[in-house]
Amino acid sequence: MSPLRPPPTPRTPLGGAATTPDQLPPPSPHTPRPAITLTAPPSKKKRRGGAAARSLRAIRAVRALFRSLPILAPACRFHGAIRAPGGASRAHDGHVSGASRTTGTLFGYRKARVTLAVQETPGSVPILLLELAMQTGRFMQEMGAEHLRVALECEKKPPGAGAGIGRTRLLDEPLWTAYVNGRKIGYAMRREPTEGDLTVMQLLRTVSVGAGVLPTDVMGGDAGAEVQDAGDLAYMRARFDRVVGSRDSESFYMLNPDGNNGPELSIFFIRI
């Protein structure tokens, strides 16, 4: 009578012999990267033709005419707005009067440099991607302060230094000197989005406000060991009011959801 044998398993196949390492089942596959479906920024989707530009200039001329007319102000004034830094008025919900609404995301591996991405909408390609000379984990700790101010300064090009000088948009400047609450932390560098950056934006396309950690296996790519050493990929996303002071100054003010008393973040771009 033949001895009883255990039923076959992945490690004990039919016949009772143990499997070799080459015969072990393959490890679980990594979560595949999502397909990038981000759209172009709304401001760049369509280029205005000559006729459209002339119509726009005519509309602006009419608006300027109406603005030149006297306005009768009522004697009764409402006190529902407060003044924000830079002279702009802010309502109780934190919105800056006259500002445009944008989406800002701070993200990065905890032991790697933090990156600031500015989008016109959560589902569009970033219009600005800036890498700061500070680790993400340390920056998130700084966010625990009551008010965090990030100042980014760059130098004006001297007149006649080269062709096209003076036409560079402020946010297109490539290199900035960065300060956090008045303390110089080094430099910030503008760069084009990589595949990893676009993957982060794709994963967060349905998130308007929030913070958390993204799955490392999705972001690992070919640099698996380096990514593991860099820690988790943390992110913080919020709505920002964008205030354009002049061609040499812009400000971004983070809006706290529901007007709560959470930390405040202000980012200033200045060309001096």
PDB file of C-alpha atoms in Angstrom:
ATOM      1  CA  MET A   1       0.000   0.000   0.000  1.00  0.00           C
ATOM      2  CA  SER A   2       1.521   3.344  -1.113  1.00  0.00           C
ATOM      3  CA  PRO A   3       2.004   6.048   1.572  1.00  0.00           C
ATOM      4  CA  LEU A   4      -0.396   8.969   1.652  1.00  0.00           C
ATOM      5  CA  ARG A   5       0.858  12.153   0.015  1.00  0.00           C
ATOM      6  CA  PRO A   6      -0.313  15.704   0.741  1.00  0.00           C
ATOM      7  CA  PRO A   7      -2.310  17.419  -1.960  1.00  0.00           C
ATOM      8  CA  PRO A   8      -0.246  19.458  -4.423  1.00  0.00           C
ATOM      9  CA  THR A   9       0.355  23.110  -3.543  1.00  0.00           C
ATOM     10  CA  PRO A  10       2.416  25.836  -5.272  1.00  0.00           C
ATOM     11  CA  ARG A  11       5.376  24.860  -3.050  1.00  0.00           C
ATOM     12  CA  THR A  12       4.643  21.104  -3.004  1.00  0.00           C
ATOM     13  CA  PRO A  13       3.668  20.005  -6.512  1.00  0.00           C
ATOM     14  CA  LEU A  14       2.371  16.611  -7.468  1.00  0.00           C
ATOM     15  CA  GLY A  15       5.075  14.084  -6.633  1.00  0.00           C
ATOM     16  CA  GLY A  16       5.954  15.504  -3.201  1.00  0.00           C
ATOM     17  CA  ALA A  17       9.227  17.166  -4.212  1.00  0.00           C
ATOM     18  CA  ALA A  18       9.896  20.665  -2.951  1.00  0.00           C
ATOM     19  CA  THR A  19      10.093  23.400  -5.553  1.00  0.00           C
ATOM     20  CA  THR A  20      13.232  25.338  -6.346  1.00  0.00           C
ATOM     21  CA  PRO A  21      13.330  29.160  -6.089  1.00  0.00           C
ATOM     22  CA  ASP A  22      12.951  29.356  -9.877  1.00  0.00           C
ATOM     23  CA  GLN A  23       9.638  27.491  -9.623  1.00  0.00           C
ATOM     24  CA  LEU A  24       8.070  29.781  -7.006  1.00  0.00           C
ATOM     25  CA  PRO A  25       5.052  31.797  -8.127  1.00  0.00           C
ATOM     26  CA  PRO A  26       5.908  35.313  -9.357  1.00  0.00           C
ATOM     27  CA  PRO A  27       5.463  38.193  -6.911  1.00  0.00           C
ATOM     28  CA  SER A  28       2.330  40.269  -7.030  1.00  0.00           C
ATOM     29  CA  PRO A  29       2.517  42.785  -9.873  1.00  0.00           C
ATOM     30  CA  HIS A  30       2.827  46.481  -9.107  1.00  0.00           C
ATOM     31  CA  THR A  31      -0.186  48.694  -9.500  1.00  0.00           C
ATOM     32  CA  PRO A  32      -0.023  49.986 -13.085  1.00  0.00           C
ATOM     33  CA  ARG A  33       0.439  53.676 -13.665  1.00  0.00           C
ATOM     34  CA  PRO A  34      -2.751  55.419 -14.746  1.00  0.00           C
ATOM     35  CA  ALA A  35      -3.088  56.754 -18.262  1.00  0.00           C
ATOM     36  CA  ILE A  36      -2.446  60.495 -18.405  1.00  0.00           C
ATOM     37  CA  THR A  37      -5.660  62.285 -19.385  1.00  0.00           C
ATOM     38  CA  LEU A  38      -4.780  65.794 -18.181  1.00  0.00           C
ATOM     39  CA  THR A  39      -6.003  68.558 -20.448  1.00  0.00           C
ATOM     40  CA  ALA A  40      -4.235  71.687 -21.582  1.00  0.00           C
ATOM     41  CA  PRO A  41      -4.728  74.729 -19.333  1.00  0.00           C
ATOM     42  CA  PRO A  42      -7.944  76.563 -20.286  1.00  0.00           C
ATOM     43  CA  SER A  43      -5.976  79.741 -21.011  1.00  0.00           C
ATOM     44  CA  LYS A  44      -3.925  77.911 -23.666  1.00  0.00           C
ATOM     45  CA  LYS A  45      -6.585  75.778 -25.334  1.00  0.00           C
ATOM     46  CA  LYS A  46      -7.438  78.346 -27.995  1.00  0.00           C
ATOM     47  CA  ARG A  47      -5.375  81.114 -29.501  1.00  0.00           C
ATOM     48  CA  ARG A  48      -7.254  84.217 -30.371  1.00  0.00           C
ATOM     49  CA  GLY A  49      -7.105  85.378 -33.988  1.00  0.00           C
ATOM     50  CA  GLY A  50      -6.682  88.943 -35.179  1.00  0.00           C
ATOM     51  CA  ALA A  51     -10.435  89.637 -35.324  1.00  0.00           C
ATOM     52  CA  ALA A  52     -10.982  88.219 -31.837  1.00  0.00           C
ATOM     53  CA  ALA A  53      -8.112  90.306 -30.484  1.00  0.00           C
ATOM     54  CA  ARG A  54      -9.565  93.462 -32.036  1.00  0.00           C
ATOM     55  CA  SER A  55     -12.972  92.665 -30.523  1.00  0.00           C
ATOM     56  CA  LEU A  56     -11.354  92.174 -27.128  1.00  0.00           C
ATOM     57  CA  ARG A  57      -9.597  95.532 -27.391  1.00  0.00           C
ATOM     58  CA  ALA A  58     -12.914  97.192 -28.279  1.00  0.00           C
ATOM     59  CA  ILE A  59     -14.609  95.631 -25.249  1.00  0.00           C
ATOM     60  CA  ARG A  60     -11.788  96.808 -23.005  1.00  0.00           C
ATOM     61  CA  ALA A  61     -12.102 100.327 -24.423  1.00  0.00           C
ATOM     62  CA  VAL A  62     -15.832 100.374 -23.596  1.00  0.00           C
ATOM     63  CA  ARG A  63     -15.129  99.105 -20.082  1.00  0.00           C
ATOM     64  CA  ALA A  64     -12.500 101.804 -19.604  1.00  0.00           C
ATOM     65  CA  LEU A  65     -15.041 104.421 -20.701  1.00  0.00           C
ATOM     66  CA  PHE A  66     -17.594 103.261 -18.142  1.00  0.00           C
ATOM     67  CA  ARG A  67     -14.948 103.142 -15.429  1.00  0.00           C
ATOM     68  CA  SER A  68     -14.106 106.789 -16.106  1.00  0.00           C
ATOM     69  CA  LEU A  69     -17.684 107.853 -15.290  1.00  0.00           C
ATOM     70  CA  PRO A  70     -18.376 109.071 -11.728  1.00  0.00           C
ATOM     71  CA  ILE A  71     -19.780 106.505  -9.314  1.00  0.00           C
ATOM     72  CA  LEU A  72     -22.151 107.461  -6.510  1.00  0.00           C
ATOM     73  CA  ALA A  73     -21.138 105.565  -3.380  1.00  0.00           C
ATOM     74  CA  PRO A  74     -23.812 104.965  -0.710  1.00  0.00           C
ATOM     75  CA  ALA A  75     -23.283 106.494   2.692  1.00  0.00           C
ATOM     76  CA  CYS A  76     -23.915 103.115   4.353  1.00  0.00           C
ATOM     77  CA  ARG A  77     -20.869 100.838   4.312  1.00  0.00           C
ATOM     78  CA  PHE A  78     -20.638  97.154   5.042  1.00  0.00           C
ATOM     79  CA  HIS A  79     -17.919  95.848   7.308  1.00  0.00           C
ATOM     80  CA  GLY A  80     -17.952  92.278   6.032  1.00  0.00           C
ATOM     81  CA  ALA A  81     -14.523  92.385   4.440  1.00  0.00           C
ATOM     82  CA  ILE A  82     -11.062  92.684   5.872  1.00  0.00           C
ATOM     83  CA  ARG A  83      -7.840  93.767   4.274  1.00  0.00           C
ATOM     84  CA  ALA A  84      -5.397  91.163   3.077  1.00  0.00           C
ATOM     85  CA  PRO A  85      -1.642  91.627   2.624  1.00  0.00           C
ATOM     86  CA  GLY A  86      -0.894  93.561  -0.526  1.00  0.00           C
ATOM     87  CA  GLY A  87      -3.964  95.782  -0.232  1.00  0.00           C
ATOM     88  CA  ALA A  88      -6.536  93.301  -1.567  1.00  0.00           C
ATOM     89  CA  SER A  89      -9.719  92.840   0.439  1.00  0.00           C
ATOM     90  CA  ARG A  90     -10.592  89.409   1.784  1.00  0.00           C
ATOM     91  CA  ALA A  91     -14.066  88.233   2.715  1.00  0.00           C
ATOM     92  CA  HIS A  92     -14.854  85.991   5.678  1.00  0.00           C
ATOM     93  CA  ASP A  93     -14.298  82.868   3.553  1.00  0.00           C
ATOM     94  CA  GLY A  94     -10.733  84.019   2.826  1.00  0.00           C
ATOM     95  CA  HIS A  95     -11.329  84.817  -0.841  1.00  0.00           C
ATOM     96  CA  VAL A  96      -9.354  87.810  -2.114  1.00  0.00           C
ATOM     97  CA  SER A  97     -11.523  90.256  -4.019  1.00  0.00           C
ATOM     98  CA  GLY A  98     -10.540  90.422  -7.683  1.00  0.00           C
ATOM     99  CA  ALA A  99      -8.272  87.363  -7.513  1.00  0.00           C
ATOM    100  CA  SER A 100      -8.415  84.373  -9.843  1.00  0.00           C
ATOM    101  CA  ARG A 101      -8.874  80.890  -8.360  1.00  0.00           C
ATOM    102  CA  THR A 102      -6.152  78.292  -8.958  1.00  0.00           C
ATOM    103  CA  THR A 103      -5.182  74.870  -7.602  1.00  0.00           C
ATOM    104  CA  GLY A 104      -1.872  74.461  -5.797  1.00  0.00           C
ATOM    105  CA  THR A 105      -0.229  71.153  -4.882  1.00  0.00           C
ATOM    106  CA  LEU A 106       2.857  70.613  -2.739  1.00  0.00           C
ATOM    107  CA  PHE A 107       4.201  67.088  -3.119  1.00  0.00           C
ATOM    108  CA  GLY A 108       7.321  64.961  -2.979  1.00  0.00           C
ATOM    109  CA  TYR A 109       8.998  62.028  -1.259  1.00  0.00           C
ATOM    110  CA  ARG A 110       9.544  62.833   2.398  1.00  0.00           C
ATOM    111  CA  LYS A 111      13.349  62.743   2.125  1.00  0.00           C
ATOM    112  CA  ALA A 112      13.439  64.440  -1.285  1.00  0.00           C
ATOM    113  CA  ARG A 113      12.831  68.034  -2.331  1.00  0.00           C
ATOM    114  CA  VAL A 114       9.310  69.384  -2.248  1.00  0.00           C
ATOM    115  CA  THR A 115       7.695  70.507  -5.507  1.00  0.00           C
ATOM    116  CA  LEU A 116       5.050  73.186  -5.999  1.00  0.00           C
ATOM    117  CA  ALA A 117       2.602  72.665  -8.871  1.00  0.00           C
ATOM    118  CA  VAL A 118       0.110  75.350  -9.901  1.00  0.00           C
ATOM    119  CA  GLN A 119      -2.854  74.374 -12.092  1.00  0.00           C
ATOM    120  CA  GLU A 120      -5.739  76.389 -13.463  1.00  0.00           C
ATOM    121  CA  THR A 121      -8.004  73.376 -12.804  1.00  0.00           C
ATOM    122  CA  PRO A 122      -7.314  70.083 -10.960  1.00  0.00           C
ATOM    123  CA  GLY A 123      -7.550  68.172 -14.242  1.00  0.00           C
ATOM    124  CA  SER A 124      -5.207  70.333 -16.330  1.00  0.00           C
ATOM    125  CA  VAL A 125      -1.467  70.272 -16.977  1.00  0.00           C
ATOM    126  CA  PRO A 126       0.429  72.475 -14.486  1.00  0.00           C
ATOM    127  CA  ILE A 127       1.236  76.005 -15.622  1.00  0.00           C
ATOM    128  CA  LEU A 128       4.073  76.143 -13.077  1.00  0.00           C
ATOM    129  CA  LEU A 129       6.271  73.449 -11.557  1.00  0.00           C
ATOM    130  CA  LEU A 130       8.808  74.693  -9.026  1.00  0.00           C
ATOM    131  CA  GLU A 131      11.262  72.567  -7.041  1.00  0.00           C
ATOM    132  CA  LEU A 132      12.263  74.035  -3.667  1.00  0.00           C
ATOM    133  CA  ALA A 133      15.535  73.384  -1.845  1.00  0.00           C
ATOM    134  CA  MET A 134      13.791  71.838   1.187  1.00  0.00           C
ATOM    135  CA  GLN A 135      12.852  68.274   2.029  1.00  0.00           C
ATOM    136  CA  THR A 136       9.155  67.485   1.780  1.00  0.00           C
ATOM    137  CA  GLY A 137       8.960  66.115   5.324  1.00  0.00           C
ATOM    138  CA  ARG A 138      10.541  69.243   6.764  1.00  0.00           C
ATOM    139  CA  PHE A 139       8.284  71.513   4.722  1.00  0.00           C
ATOM    140  CA  MET A 140       5.199  69.671   5.967  1.00  0.00           C
ATOM    141  CA  GLN A 141       6.443  70.209   9.527  1.00  0.00           C
ATOM    142  CA  GLU A 142       6.779  73.934   8.793  1.00  0.00           C
ATOM    143  CA  MET A 143       3.147  73.866   7.653  1.00  0.00           C
ATOM    144  CA  GLY A 144       2.227  73.224  11.273  1.00  0.00           C
ATOM    145  CA  ALA A 145       2.992  76.881  11.990  1.00  0.00           C
ATOM    146  CA  GLU A 146       0.137  79.349  12.195  1.00  0.00           C
ATOM    147  CA  HIS A 147       1.200  81.185   9.046  1.00  0.00           C
ATOM    148  CA  LEU A 148       3.815  80.044   6.543  1.00  0.00           C
ATOM    149  CA  ARG A 149       5.178  82.616   4.103  1.00  0.00           C
ATOM    150  CA  VAL A 150       7.241  81.525   1.114  1.00  0.00           C
ATOM    151  CA  ALA A 151       8.977  84.363  -0.738  1.00  0.00           C
ATOM    152  CA  LEU A 152      10.598  83.738  -4.114  1.00  0.00           C
ATOM    153  CA  GLU A 153      12.826  86.448  -5.552  1.00  0.00           C
ATOM    154  CA  CYS A 154      14.595  86.767  -8.886  1.00  0.00           C
ATOM    155  CA  GLU A 155      16.633  89.549 -10.449  1.00  0.00           C
ATOM    156  CA  LYS A 156      15.503  91.781 -13.268  1.00  0.00           C
ATOM    157  CA  LYS A 157      17.552  91.537 -16.422  1.00  0.00           C
ATOM    158  CA  PRO A 158      19.364  94.773 -17.260  1.00  0.00           C
ATOM    159  CA  PRO A 159      17.954  96.597 -20.296  1.00  0.00           C
ATOM    160  CA  GLY A 160      19.597  95.617 -23.547  1.00  0.00           C
ATOM    161  CA  ALA A 161      21.150  92.448 -22.081  1.00  0.00           C
ATOM    162  CA  GLY A 162      19.757  90.360 -24.930  1.00  0.00           C
ATOM    163  CA  ALA A 163      16.925  89.838 -27.368  1.00  0.00           C
ATOM    164  CA  GLY A 164      13.497  89.483 -25.831  1.00  0.00           C
ATOM    165  CA  ILE A 165      14.605  90.687 -22.399  1.00  0.00           C
ATOM    166  CA  GLY A 166      11.717  92.219 -20.505  1.00  0.00           C
ATOM    167  CA  ARG A 167       9.106  90.022 -22.161  1.00  0.00           C
ATOM    168  CA  THR A 168       9.552  87.013 -19.875  1.00  0.00           C
ATOM    169  CA  ARG A 169       6.455  86.308 -17.824  1.00  0.00           C
ATOM    170  CA  LEU A 170       7.111  86.375 -14.114  1.00  0.00           C
ATOM    171  CA  LEU A 171       6.220  82.708 -13.546  1.00  0.00           C
ATOM    172  CA  ASP A 172       8.421  81.694 -16.494  1.00  0.00           C
ATOM    173  CA  GLU A 173      11.599  82.812 -14.729  1.00  0.00           C
ATOM    174  CA  PRO A 174      13.863  79.747 -14.350  1.00  0.00           C
ATOM    175  CA  LEU A 175      15.663  80.416 -11.038  1.00  0.00           C
ATOM    176  CA  TRP A 176      14.558  81.934  -7.741  1.00  0.00           C
ATOM    177  CA  THR A 177      16.029  82.649  -4.326  1.00  0.00           C
ATOM    178  CA  ALA A 178      13.684  81.050  -1.782  1.00  0.00           C
ATOM    179  CA  TYR A 179      12.815  82.219   1.744  1.00  0.00           C
ATOM    180  CA  VAL A 180      10.530  80.518   4.276  1.00  0.00           C
ATOM    181  CA  ASN A 181       9.267  82.854   7.002  1.00  0.00           C
ATOM    182  CA  GLY A 182      12.185  85.191   6.281  1.00  0.00           C
ATOM    183  CA  ARG A 183      14.818  82.428   6.428  1.00  0.00           C
ATOM    184  CA  LYS A 184      16.782  81.734   3.249  1.00  0.00           C
ATOM    185  CA  ILE A 185      16.603  78.053   2.326  1.00  0.00           C
ATOM    186  CA  GLY A 186      18.481  78.133  -0.987  1.00  0.00           C
ATOM    187  CA  TYR A 187      17.160  78.226  -4.518  1.00  0.00           C
ATOM    188  CA  ALA A 188      13.992  77.174  -6.283  1.00  0.00           C
ATOM    189  CA  MET A 189      14.110  75.995  -9.864  1.00  0.00           C
ATOM    190  CA  ARG A 190      11.376  75.931 -12.475  1.00  0.00           C
ATOM    191  CA  ARG A 191      11.285  72.729 -14.529  1.00  0.00           C
ATOM    192  CA  GLU A 192       9.157  70.924 -17.052  1.00  0.00           C
ATOM    193  CA  PRO A 193       6.847  68.181 -15.700  1.00  0.00           C
ATOM    194  CA  THR A 194       8.238  64.652 -15.796  1.00  0.00           C
ATOM    195  CA  GLU A 195       6.232  61.462 -16.203  1.00  0.00           C
ATOM    196  CA  GLY A 196       6.203  61.108 -12.421  1.00  0.00           C
ATOM    197  CA  ASP A 197       4.877  64.651 -11.965  1.00  0.00           C
ATOM    198  CA  LEU A 198       2.078  64.049 -14.462  1.00  0.00           C
ATOM    199  CA  THR A 199       1.245  60.764 -12.721  1.00  0.00           C
ATOM    200  CA  VAL A 200       0.826  62.614  -9.420  1.00  0.00           C
ATOM    201  CA  MET A 201      -1.450  65.177 -11.076  1.00  0.00           C
ATOM    202  CA  GLN A 202      -3.419  62.370 -12.738  1.00  0.00           C
ATOM    203  CA  LEU A 203      -3.930  60.524  -9.438  1.00  0.00           C
ATOM    204  CA  LEU A 204      -5.128  63.758  -7.816  1.00  0.00           C
ATOM    205  CA  ARG A 205      -7.300  64.997 -10.695  1.00  0.00           C
ATOM    206  CA  THR A 206     -10.502  64.390  -8.689  1.00  0.00           C
ATOM    207  CA  VAL A 207      -9.100  65.915  -5.478  1.00  0.00           C
ATOM    208  CA  SER A 208      -9.802  69.598  -4.949  1.00  0.00           C
ATOM    209  CA  VAL A 209      -8.617  69.920  -1.328  1.00  0.00           C
ATOM    210  CA  GLY A 210      -6.811  67.413   0.866  1.00  0.00           C
ATOM    211  CA  ALA A 211      -3.571  65.856   2.060  1.00  0.00           C
ATOM    212  CA  GLY A 212      -2.254  62.318   2.242  1.00  0.00           C
ATOM    213  CA  VAL A 213       0.186  59.760   0.853  1.00  0.00           C
ATOM    214  CA  LEU A 214       0.232  58.246  -2.631  1.00  0.00           C
ATOM    215  CA  PRO A 215       0.998  54.532  -3.251  1.00  0.00           C
ATOM    216  CA  THR A 216       4.727  54.042  -3.741  1.00  0.00           C
ATOM    217  CA  ASP A 217       4.370  51.119  -6.164  1.00  0.00           C
ATOM    218  CA  VAL A 218       2.610  53.376  -8.678  1.00  0.00           C
ATOM    219  CA  MET A 219       5.340  56.009  -8.506  1.00  0.00           C
ATOM    220  CA  GLY A 220       8.347  53.670  -8.291  1.00  0.00           C
ATOM    221  CA  GLY A 221       9.025  53.247 -11.979  1.00  0.00           C
ATOM    222  CA  ASP A 222      12.579  52.138 -12.743  1.00  0.00           C
ATOM    223  CA  ALA A 223      14.138  53.705  -9.625  1.00  0.00           C
ATOM    224  CA  GLY A 224      12.619  51.297  -7.130  1.00  0.00           C
ATOM    225  CA  ALA A 225      15.489  51.233  -4.587  1.00  0.00           C
ATOM    226  CA  GLU A 226      15.951  55.016  -4.627  1.00  0.00           C
ATOM    227  CA  VAL A 227      12.226  55.559  -4.191  1.00  0.00           C
ATOM    228  CA  GLN A 228      12.083  53.198  -1.213  1.00  0.00           C
ATOM    229  CA  ASP A 229      14.945  55.109   0.454  1.00  0.00           C
ATOM    230  CA  ALA A 230      13.185  58.451  -0.145  1.00  0.00           C
ATOM    231  CA  GLY A 231      10.156  57.468   1.937  1.00  0.00           C
ATOM    232  CA  ASP A 232       6.479  57.908   1.147  1.00  0.00           C
ATOM    233  CA  LEU A 233       5.218  60.383  -1.431  1.00  0.00           C
ATOM    234  CA  ALA A 234       3.220  62.953   0.515  1.00  0.00           C
ATOM    235  CA  TYR A 235       1.006  65.661  -0.943  1.00  0.00           C
ATOM    236  CA  MET A 236      -1.037  68.647   0.176  1.00  0.00           C
ATOM    237  CA  ARG A 237      -3.530  70.225  -2.225  1.00  0.00           C
ATOM    238  CA  ALA A 238      -5.595  73.381  -1.730  1.00  0.00           C
ATOM    239  CA  ARG A 239      -7.266  76.181  -3.611  1.00  0.00           C
ATOM    240  CA  PHE A 240      -5.301  79.402  -3.941  1.00  0.00           C
ATOM    241  CA  ASP A 241      -6.240  82.949  -4.803  1.00  0.00           C
ATOM    242  CA  ARG A 242      -3.848  84.336  -7.386  1.00  0.00           C
ATOM    243  CA  VAL A 243      -3.298  88.090  -7.144  1.00  0.00           C
ATOM    244  CA  VAL A 244      -1.283  89.827  -9.873  1.00  0.00           C
ATOM    245  CA  GLY A 245       0.167  93.023  -8.440  1.00  0.00           C
ATOM    246  CA  SER A 246       2.250  93.961 -11.481  1.00  0.00           C
ATOM    247  CA  ARG A 247       4.348  92.275 -14.122  1.00  0.00           C
ATOM    248  CA  ASP A 248       7.029  91.885 -11.446  1.00  0.00           C
ATOM    249  CA  SER A 249       4.944  90.624  -8.515  1.00  0.00           C
ATOM    250  CA  GLU A 250       2.330  87.919  -7.964  1.00  0.00           C
ATOM    251  CA  SER A 251       0.928  86.353  -4.811  1.00  0.00           C
ATOM    252  CA  PHE A 252      -0.871  83.104  -4.011  1.00  0.00           C
ATOM    253  CA  TYR A 253      -3.017  82.848  -0.874  1.00  0.00           C
ATOM    254  CA  MET A 254      -4.209  79.429   0.288  1.00  0.00           C
ATOM    255  CA  LEU A 255      -7.929  79.196   1.026  1.00  0.00           C
ATOM    256  CA  ASN A 256      -8.902  77.177   4.088  1.00  0.00           C
ATOM    257  CA  PRO A 257     -11.989  75.031   3.417  1.00  0.00           C
ATOM    258  CA  ASP A 258     -15.174  76.207   5.143  1.00  0.00           C
ATOM    259  CA  GLY A 259     -13.288  79.152   6.607  1.00  0.00           C
ATOM    260  CA  ASN A 260     -11.742  77.061   9.404  1.00  0.00           C
ATOM    261  CA  ASN A 261      -8.778  78.193  11.466  1.00  0.00           C
ATOM    262  CA  GLY A 262      -6.198  75.893   9.882  1.00  0.00           C
ATOM    263  CA  PRO A 263      -2.649  76.893   8.903  1.00  0.00           C
ATOM    264  CA  GLU A 264      -2.275  79.662   6.343  1.00  0.00           C
ATOM    265  CA  LEU A 265       0.136  79.576   3.435  1.00  0.00           C
ATOM    266  CA  SER A 266       1.125  82.555   1.312  1.00  0.00           C
ATOM    267  CA  ILE A 267       3.510  82.376  -1.647  1.00  0.00           C
ATOM    268  CA  PHE A 268       5.021  85.542  -3.117  1.00  0.00           C
ATOM    269  CA  PHE A 269       6.834  85.870  -6.457  1.00  0.00           C
ATOM    270  CA  ILE A 270       8.875  89.068  -6.747  1.00  0.00           C
ATOM    271  CA  ARG A 271      11.225  90.263  -9.479  1.00  0.00           C
ATOM    272  CA  ILE A 272      13.609  92.900  -8.099  1.00  0.00           C
TER     273      ILE A 272
END
